[in-house]
Amino acid sequence: MGVRGPWAHVIGILVLSLLSILIAWVYHALFRKINTVWAGLWFGLALWVVIFFALHPLVPGVGSFRQLDWNTNITILCLFLIYGLFVGYSISYEHLQEELEKQRN
């Protein structure tokens, strides 16, 4: 039996926040120097593949790729692409700003 009520939402938000920080660290370690849109999009696609195909057995409450309809799959894929783009641009921008600051000093 899991946590219910408003605390379930709070715990869910905290877990997603921590996972997002971990994902940003992974992107920072691997792709921070790549300053293109494509790196973030590919990263978002890779996250979608990992979550829906590799980690799916760990999340039994969510239907598999084949069980969900096309609208759901395409919507979730687009959200992951946008998320990867956001993470990619945020990290690349910060890295570029740090490099410019080093050049000024």
mmCIF file with all atom_site columns, C-alpha atoms in Angstrom:
data_model
loop_
_atom_site.group_PDB
_atom_site.id
_atom_site.type_symbol
_atom_site.label_atom_id
_atom_site.label_alt_id
_atom_site.label_comp_id
_atom_site.label_asym_id
_atom_site.label_entity_id
_atom_site.label_seq_id
_atom_site.pdbx_PDB_ins_code
_atom_site.Cartn_x
_atom_site.Cartn_y
_atom_site.Cartn_z
_atom_site.occupancy
_atom_site.B_iso_or_equiv
_atom_site.pdbx_formal_charge
_atom_site.auth_seq_id
_atom_site.auth_comp_id
_atom_site.auth_asym_id
_atom_site.auth_atom_id
_atom_site.pdbx_PDB_model_num
ATOM 1   C CA . MET A 1 1   ? 0.000  0.000  0.000   1.00 0.00 ? 1   MET A CA 1
ATOM 2   C CA . GLY A 1 2   ? 1.478  3.316  -1.078  1.00 0.00 ? 2   GLY A CA 1
ATOM 3   C CA . VAL A 1 3   ? 1.200  6.878  0.089   1.00 0.00 ? 3   VAL A CA 1
ATOM 4   C CA . ARG A 1 4   ? -2.109 8.561  -0.730  1.00 0.00 ? 4   ARG A CA 1
ATOM 5   C CA . GLY A 1 5   ? -3.529 12.040 -0.637  1.00 0.00 ? 5   GLY A CA 1
ATOM 6   C CA . PRO A 1 6   ? -1.612 15.290 -0.954  1.00 0.00 ? 6   PRO A CA 1
ATOM 7   C CA . TRP A 1 7   ? 1.621  13.711 0.306   1.00 0.00 ? 7   TRP A CA 1
ATOM 8   C CA . ALA A 1 8   ? 1.655  11.414 -2.710  1.00 0.00 ? 8   ALA A CA 1
ATOM 9   C CA . HIS A 1 9   ? 1.788  14.489 -4.952  1.00 0.00 ? 9   HIS A CA 1
ATOM 10  C CA . VAL A 1 10  ? 4.553  16.074 -2.901  1.00 0.00 ? 10  VAL A CA 1
ATOM 11  C CA . ILE A 1 11  ? 6.620  12.880 -2.961  1.00 0.00 ? 11  ILE A CA 1
ATOM 12  C CA . GLY A 1 12  ? 6.019  12.495 -6.698  1.00 0.00 ? 12  GLY A CA 1
ATOM 13  C CA . ILE A 1 13  ? 7.173  16.051 -7.388  1.00 0.00 ? 13  ILE A CA 1
ATOM 14  C CA . LEU A 1 14  ? 10.296 15.534 -5.259  1.00 0.00 ? 14  LEU A CA 1
ATOM 15  C CA . VAL A 1 15  ? 11.167 12.266 -7.005  1.00 0.00 ? 15  VAL A CA 1
ATOM 16  C CA . LEU A 1 16  ? 10.689 13.808 -10.455 1.00 0.00 ? 16  LEU A CA 1
ATOM 17  C CA . SER A 1 17  ? 12.792 16.805 -9.441  1.00 0.00 ? 17  SER A CA 1
ATOM 18  C CA . LEU A 1 18  ? 15.633 14.585 -8.263  1.00 0.00 ? 18  LEU A CA 1
ATOM 19  C CA . LEU A 1 19  ? 15.434 12.502 -11.433 1.00 0.00 ? 19  LEU A CA 1
ATOM 20  C CA . SER A 1 20  ? 15.514 15.657 -13.511 1.00 0.00 ? 20  SER A CA 1
ATOM 21  C CA . ILE A 1 21  ? 18.668 16.816 -11.727 1.00 0.00 ? 21  ILE A CA 1
ATOM 22  C CA . LEU A 1 22  ? 20.265 13.426 -12.353 1.00 0.00 ? 22  LEU A CA 1
ATOM 23  C CA . ILE A 1 23  ? 19.306 13.589 -16.039 1.00 0.00 ? 23  ILE A CA 1
ATOM 24  C CA . ALA A 1 24  ? 20.777 17.105 -16.295 1.00 0.00 ? 24  ALA A CA 1
ATOM 25  C CA . TRP A 1 25  ? 24.047 15.866 -14.757 1.00 0.00 ? 25  TRP A CA 1
ATOM 26  C CA . VAL A 1 26  ? 24.198 13.059 -17.317 1.00 0.00 ? 26  VAL A CA 1
ATOM 27  C CA . TYR A 1 27  ? 23.652 15.534 -20.147 1.00 0.00 ? 27  TYR A CA 1
ATOM 28  C CA . HIS A 1 28  ? 26.259 17.880 -18.665 1.00 0.00 ? 28  HIS A CA 1
ATOM 29  C CA . ALA A 1 29  ? 28.827 15.097 -18.446 1.00 0.00 ? 29  ALA A CA 1
ATOM 30  C CA . LEU A 1 30  ? 28.243 13.824 -21.981 1.00 0.00 ? 30  LEU A CA 1
ATOM 31  C CA . PHE A 1 31  ? 27.066 16.646 -24.216 1.00 0.00 ? 31  PHE A CA 1
ATOM 32  C CA . ARG A 1 32  ? 27.683 20.054 -22.634 1.00 0.00 ? 32  ARG A CA 1
ATOM 33  C CA . LYS A 1 33  ? 30.064 21.155 -25.408 1.00 0.00 ? 33  LYS A CA 1
ATOM 34  C CA . ILE A 1 34  ? 27.642 20.328 -28.208 1.00 0.00 ? 34  ILE A CA 1
ATOM 35  C CA . ASN A 1 35  ? 25.798 23.522 -29.025 1.00 0.00 ? 35  ASN A CA 1
ATOM 36  C CA . THR A 1 36  ? 23.074 22.361 -31.413 1.00 0.00 ? 36  THR A CA 1
ATOM 37  C CA . VAL A 1 37  ? 19.385 21.609 -31.275 1.00 0.00 ? 37  VAL A CA 1
ATOM 38  C CA . TRP A 1 38  ? 19.991 18.053 -32.412 1.00 0.00 ? 38  TRP A CA 1
ATOM 39  C CA . ALA A 1 39  ? 21.928 16.977 -29.332 1.00 0.00 ? 39  ALA A CA 1
ATOM 40  C CA . GLY A 1 40  ? 19.013 17.831 -27.058 1.00 0.00 ? 40  GLY A CA 1
ATOM 41  C CA . LEU A 1 41  ? 16.485 16.193 -29.367 1.00 0.00 ? 41  LEU A CA 1
ATOM 42  C CA . TRP A 1 42  ? 18.546 13.003 -29.607 1.00 0.00 ? 42  TRP A CA 1
ATOM 43  C CA . PHE A 1 43  ? 18.948 13.023 -25.841 1.00 0.00 ? 43  PHE A CA 1
ATOM 44  C CA . GLY A 1 44  ? 15.181 13.331 -25.393 1.00 0.00 ? 44  GLY A CA 1
ATOM 45  C CA . LEU A 1 45  ? 14.638 10.475 -27.840 1.00 0.00 ? 45  LEU A CA 1
ATOM 46  C CA . ALA A 1 46  ? 17.176 8.349  -25.969 1.00 0.00 ? 46  ALA A CA 1
ATOM 47  C CA . LEU A 1 47  ? 15.388 9.047  -22.681 1.00 0.00 ? 47  LEU A CA 1
ATOM 48  C CA . TRP A 1 48  ? 12.079 8.006  -24.221 1.00 0.00 ? 48  TRP A CA 1
ATOM 49  C CA . VAL A 1 49  ? 13.578 4.758  -25.538 1.00 0.00 ? 49  VAL A CA 1
ATOM 50  C CA . VAL A 1 50  ? 15.215 3.960  -22.199 1.00 0.00 ? 50  VAL A CA 1
ATOM 51  C CA . ILE A 1 51  ? 12.068 4.626  -20.192 1.00 0.00 ? 51  ILE A CA 1
ATOM 52  C CA . PHE A 1 52  ? 9.566  2.924  -22.491 1.00 0.00 ? 52  PHE A CA 1
ATOM 53  C CA . PHE A 1 53  ? 11.640 -0.061 -23.547 1.00 0.00 ? 53  PHE A CA 1
ATOM 54  C CA . ALA A 1 54  ? 14.442 -0.681 -21.037 1.00 0.00 ? 54  ALA A CA 1
ATOM 55  C CA . LEU A 1 55  ? 12.827 0.449  -17.779 1.00 0.00 ? 55  LEU A CA 1
ATOM 56  C CA . HIS A 1 56  ? 9.235  -0.458 -18.578 1.00 0.00 ? 56  HIS A CA 1
ATOM 57  C CA . PRO A 1 57  ? 9.258  -3.646 -16.449 1.00 0.00 ? 57  PRO A CA 1
ATOM 58  C CA . LEU A 1 58  ? 10.086 -1.490 -13.399 1.00 0.00 ? 58  LEU A CA 1
ATOM 59  C CA . VAL A 1 59  ? 6.963  0.651  -13.895 1.00 0.00 ? 59  VAL A CA 1
ATOM 60  C CA . PRO A 1 60  ? 4.047  -1.786 -14.032 1.00 0.00 ? 60  PRO A CA 1
ATOM 61  C CA . GLY A 1 61  ? 1.345  0.890  -13.721 1.00 0.00 ? 61  GLY A CA 1
ATOM 62  C CA . VAL A 1 62  ? 2.079  2.348  -17.154 1.00 0.00 ? 62  VAL A CA 1
ATOM 63  C CA . GLY A 1 63  ? 1.031  0.529  -20.292 1.00 0.00 ? 63  GLY A CA 1
ATOM 64  C CA . SER A 1 64  ? 3.686  -0.655 -22.699 1.00 0.00 ? 64  SER A CA 1
ATOM 65  C CA . PHE A 1 65  ? 4.377  1.013  -26.035 1.00 0.00 ? 65  PHE A CA 1
ATOM 66  C CA . ARG A 1 66  ? 2.161  -1.523 -27.810 1.00 0.00 ? 66  ARG A CA 1
ATOM 67  C CA . GLN A 1 67  ? -0.696 -1.166 -25.317 1.00 0.00 ? 67  GLN A CA 1
ATOM 68  C CA . LEU A 1 68  ? -0.914 2.622  -25.652 1.00 0.00 ? 68  LEU A CA 1
ATOM 69  C CA . ASP A 1 69  ? -2.567 4.174  -28.692 1.00 0.00 ? 69  ASP A CA 1
ATOM 70  C CA . TRP A 1 70  ? -0.695 6.219  -31.293 1.00 0.00 ? 70  TRP A CA 1
ATOM 71  C CA . ASN A 1 71  ? -1.918 9.561  -29.978 1.00 0.00 ? 71  ASN A CA 1
ATOM 72  C CA . THR A 1 72  ? -0.549 8.793  -26.537 1.00 0.00 ? 72  THR A CA 1
ATOM 73  C CA . ASN A 1 73  ? 2.771  7.486  -27.833 1.00 0.00 ? 73  ASN A CA 1
ATOM 74  C CA . ILE A 1 74  ? 3.340  10.455 -30.132 1.00 0.00 ? 74  ILE A CA 1
ATOM 75  C CA . THR A 1 75  ? 2.369  12.928 -27.403 1.00 0.00 ? 75  THR A CA 1
ATOM 76  C CA . ILE A 1 76  ? 4.731  11.340 -24.881 1.00 0.00 ? 76  ILE A CA 1
ATOM 77  C CA . LEU A 1 77  ? 7.526  11.205 -27.466 1.00 0.00 ? 77  LEU A CA 1
ATOM 78  C CA . CYS A 1 78  ? 7.052  14.908 -28.256 1.00 0.00 ? 78  CYS A CA 1
ATOM 79  C CA . LEU A 1 79  ? 7.144  15.765 -24.550 1.00 0.00 ? 79  LEU A CA 1
ATOM 80  C CA . PHE A 1 80  ? 10.420 13.873 -24.182 1.00 0.00 ? 80  PHE A CA 1
ATOM 81  C CA . LEU A 1 81  ? 11.858 15.634 -27.239 1.00 0.00 ? 81  LEU A CA 1
ATOM 82  C CA . ILE A 1 82  ? 10.903 19.022 -25.798 1.00 0.00 ? 82  ILE A CA 1
ATOM 83  C CA . TYR A 1 83  ? 12.329 18.030 -22.415 1.00 0.00 ? 83  TYR A CA 1
ATOM 84  C CA . GLY A 1 84  ? 15.610 16.957 -24.032 1.00 0.00 ? 84  GLY A CA 1
ATOM 85  C CA . LEU A 1 85  ? 15.700 20.210 -25.986 1.00 0.00 ? 85  LEU A CA 1
ATOM 86  C CA . PHE A 1 86  ? 15.137 22.225 -22.793 1.00 0.00 ? 86  PHE A CA 1
ATOM 87  C CA . VAL A 1 87  ? 17.838 20.380 -20.863 1.00 0.00 ? 87  VAL A CA 1
ATOM 88  C CA . GLY A 1 88  ? 20.232 20.549 -23.799 1.00 0.00 ? 88  GLY A CA 1
ATOM 89  C CA . TYR A 1 89  ? 19.845 24.264 -24.403 1.00 0.00 ? 89  TYR A CA 1
ATOM 90  C CA . SER A 1 90  ? 20.007 25.097 -20.698 1.00 0.00 ? 90  SER A CA 1
ATOM 91  C CA . ILE A 1 91  ? 23.242 23.173 -20.154 1.00 0.00 ? 91  ILE A CA 1
ATOM 92  C CA . SER A 1 92  ? 24.851 24.272 -23.432 1.00 0.00 ? 92  SER A CA 1
ATOM 93  C CA . TYR A 1 93  ? 23.986 27.910 -22.748 1.00 0.00 ? 93  TYR A CA 1
ATOM 94  C CA . GLU A 1 94  ? 25.471 27.726 -19.258 1.00 0.00 ? 94  GLU A CA 1
ATOM 95  C CA . HIS A 1 95  ? 28.622 26.079 -20.617 1.00 0.00 ? 95  HIS A CA 1
ATOM 96  C CA . LEU A 1 96  ? 28.954 28.762 -23.301 1.00 0.00 ? 96  LEU A CA 1
ATOM 97  C CA . GLN A 1 97  ? 28.543 31.518 -20.696 1.00 0.00 ? 97  GLN A CA 1
ATOM 98  C CA . GLU A 1 98  ? 31.240 29.933 -18.522 1.00 0.00 ? 98  GLU A CA 1
ATOM 99  C CA . GLU A 1 99  ? 33.607 29.745 -21.519 1.00 0.00 ? 99  GLU A CA 1
ATOM 100 C CA . LEU A 1 100 ? 32.977 33.397 -22.383 1.00 0.00 ? 100 LEU A CA 1
ATOM 101 C CA . GLU A 1 101 ? 33.624 34.397 -18.763 1.00 0.00 ? 101 GLU A CA 1
ATOM 102 C CA . LYS A 1 102 ? 36.929 32.494 -18.785 1.00 0.00 ? 102 LYS A CA 1
ATOM 103 C CA . GLN A 1 103 ? 37.953 34.297 -21.974 1.00 0.00 ? 103 GLN A CA 1
ATOM 104 C CA . ARG A 1 104 ? 37.176 37.702 -20.441 1.00 0.00 ? 104 ARG A CA 1
ATOM 105 C CA . ASN A 1 105 ? 39.415 37.036 -17.419 1.00 0.00 ? 105 ASN A CA 1
#
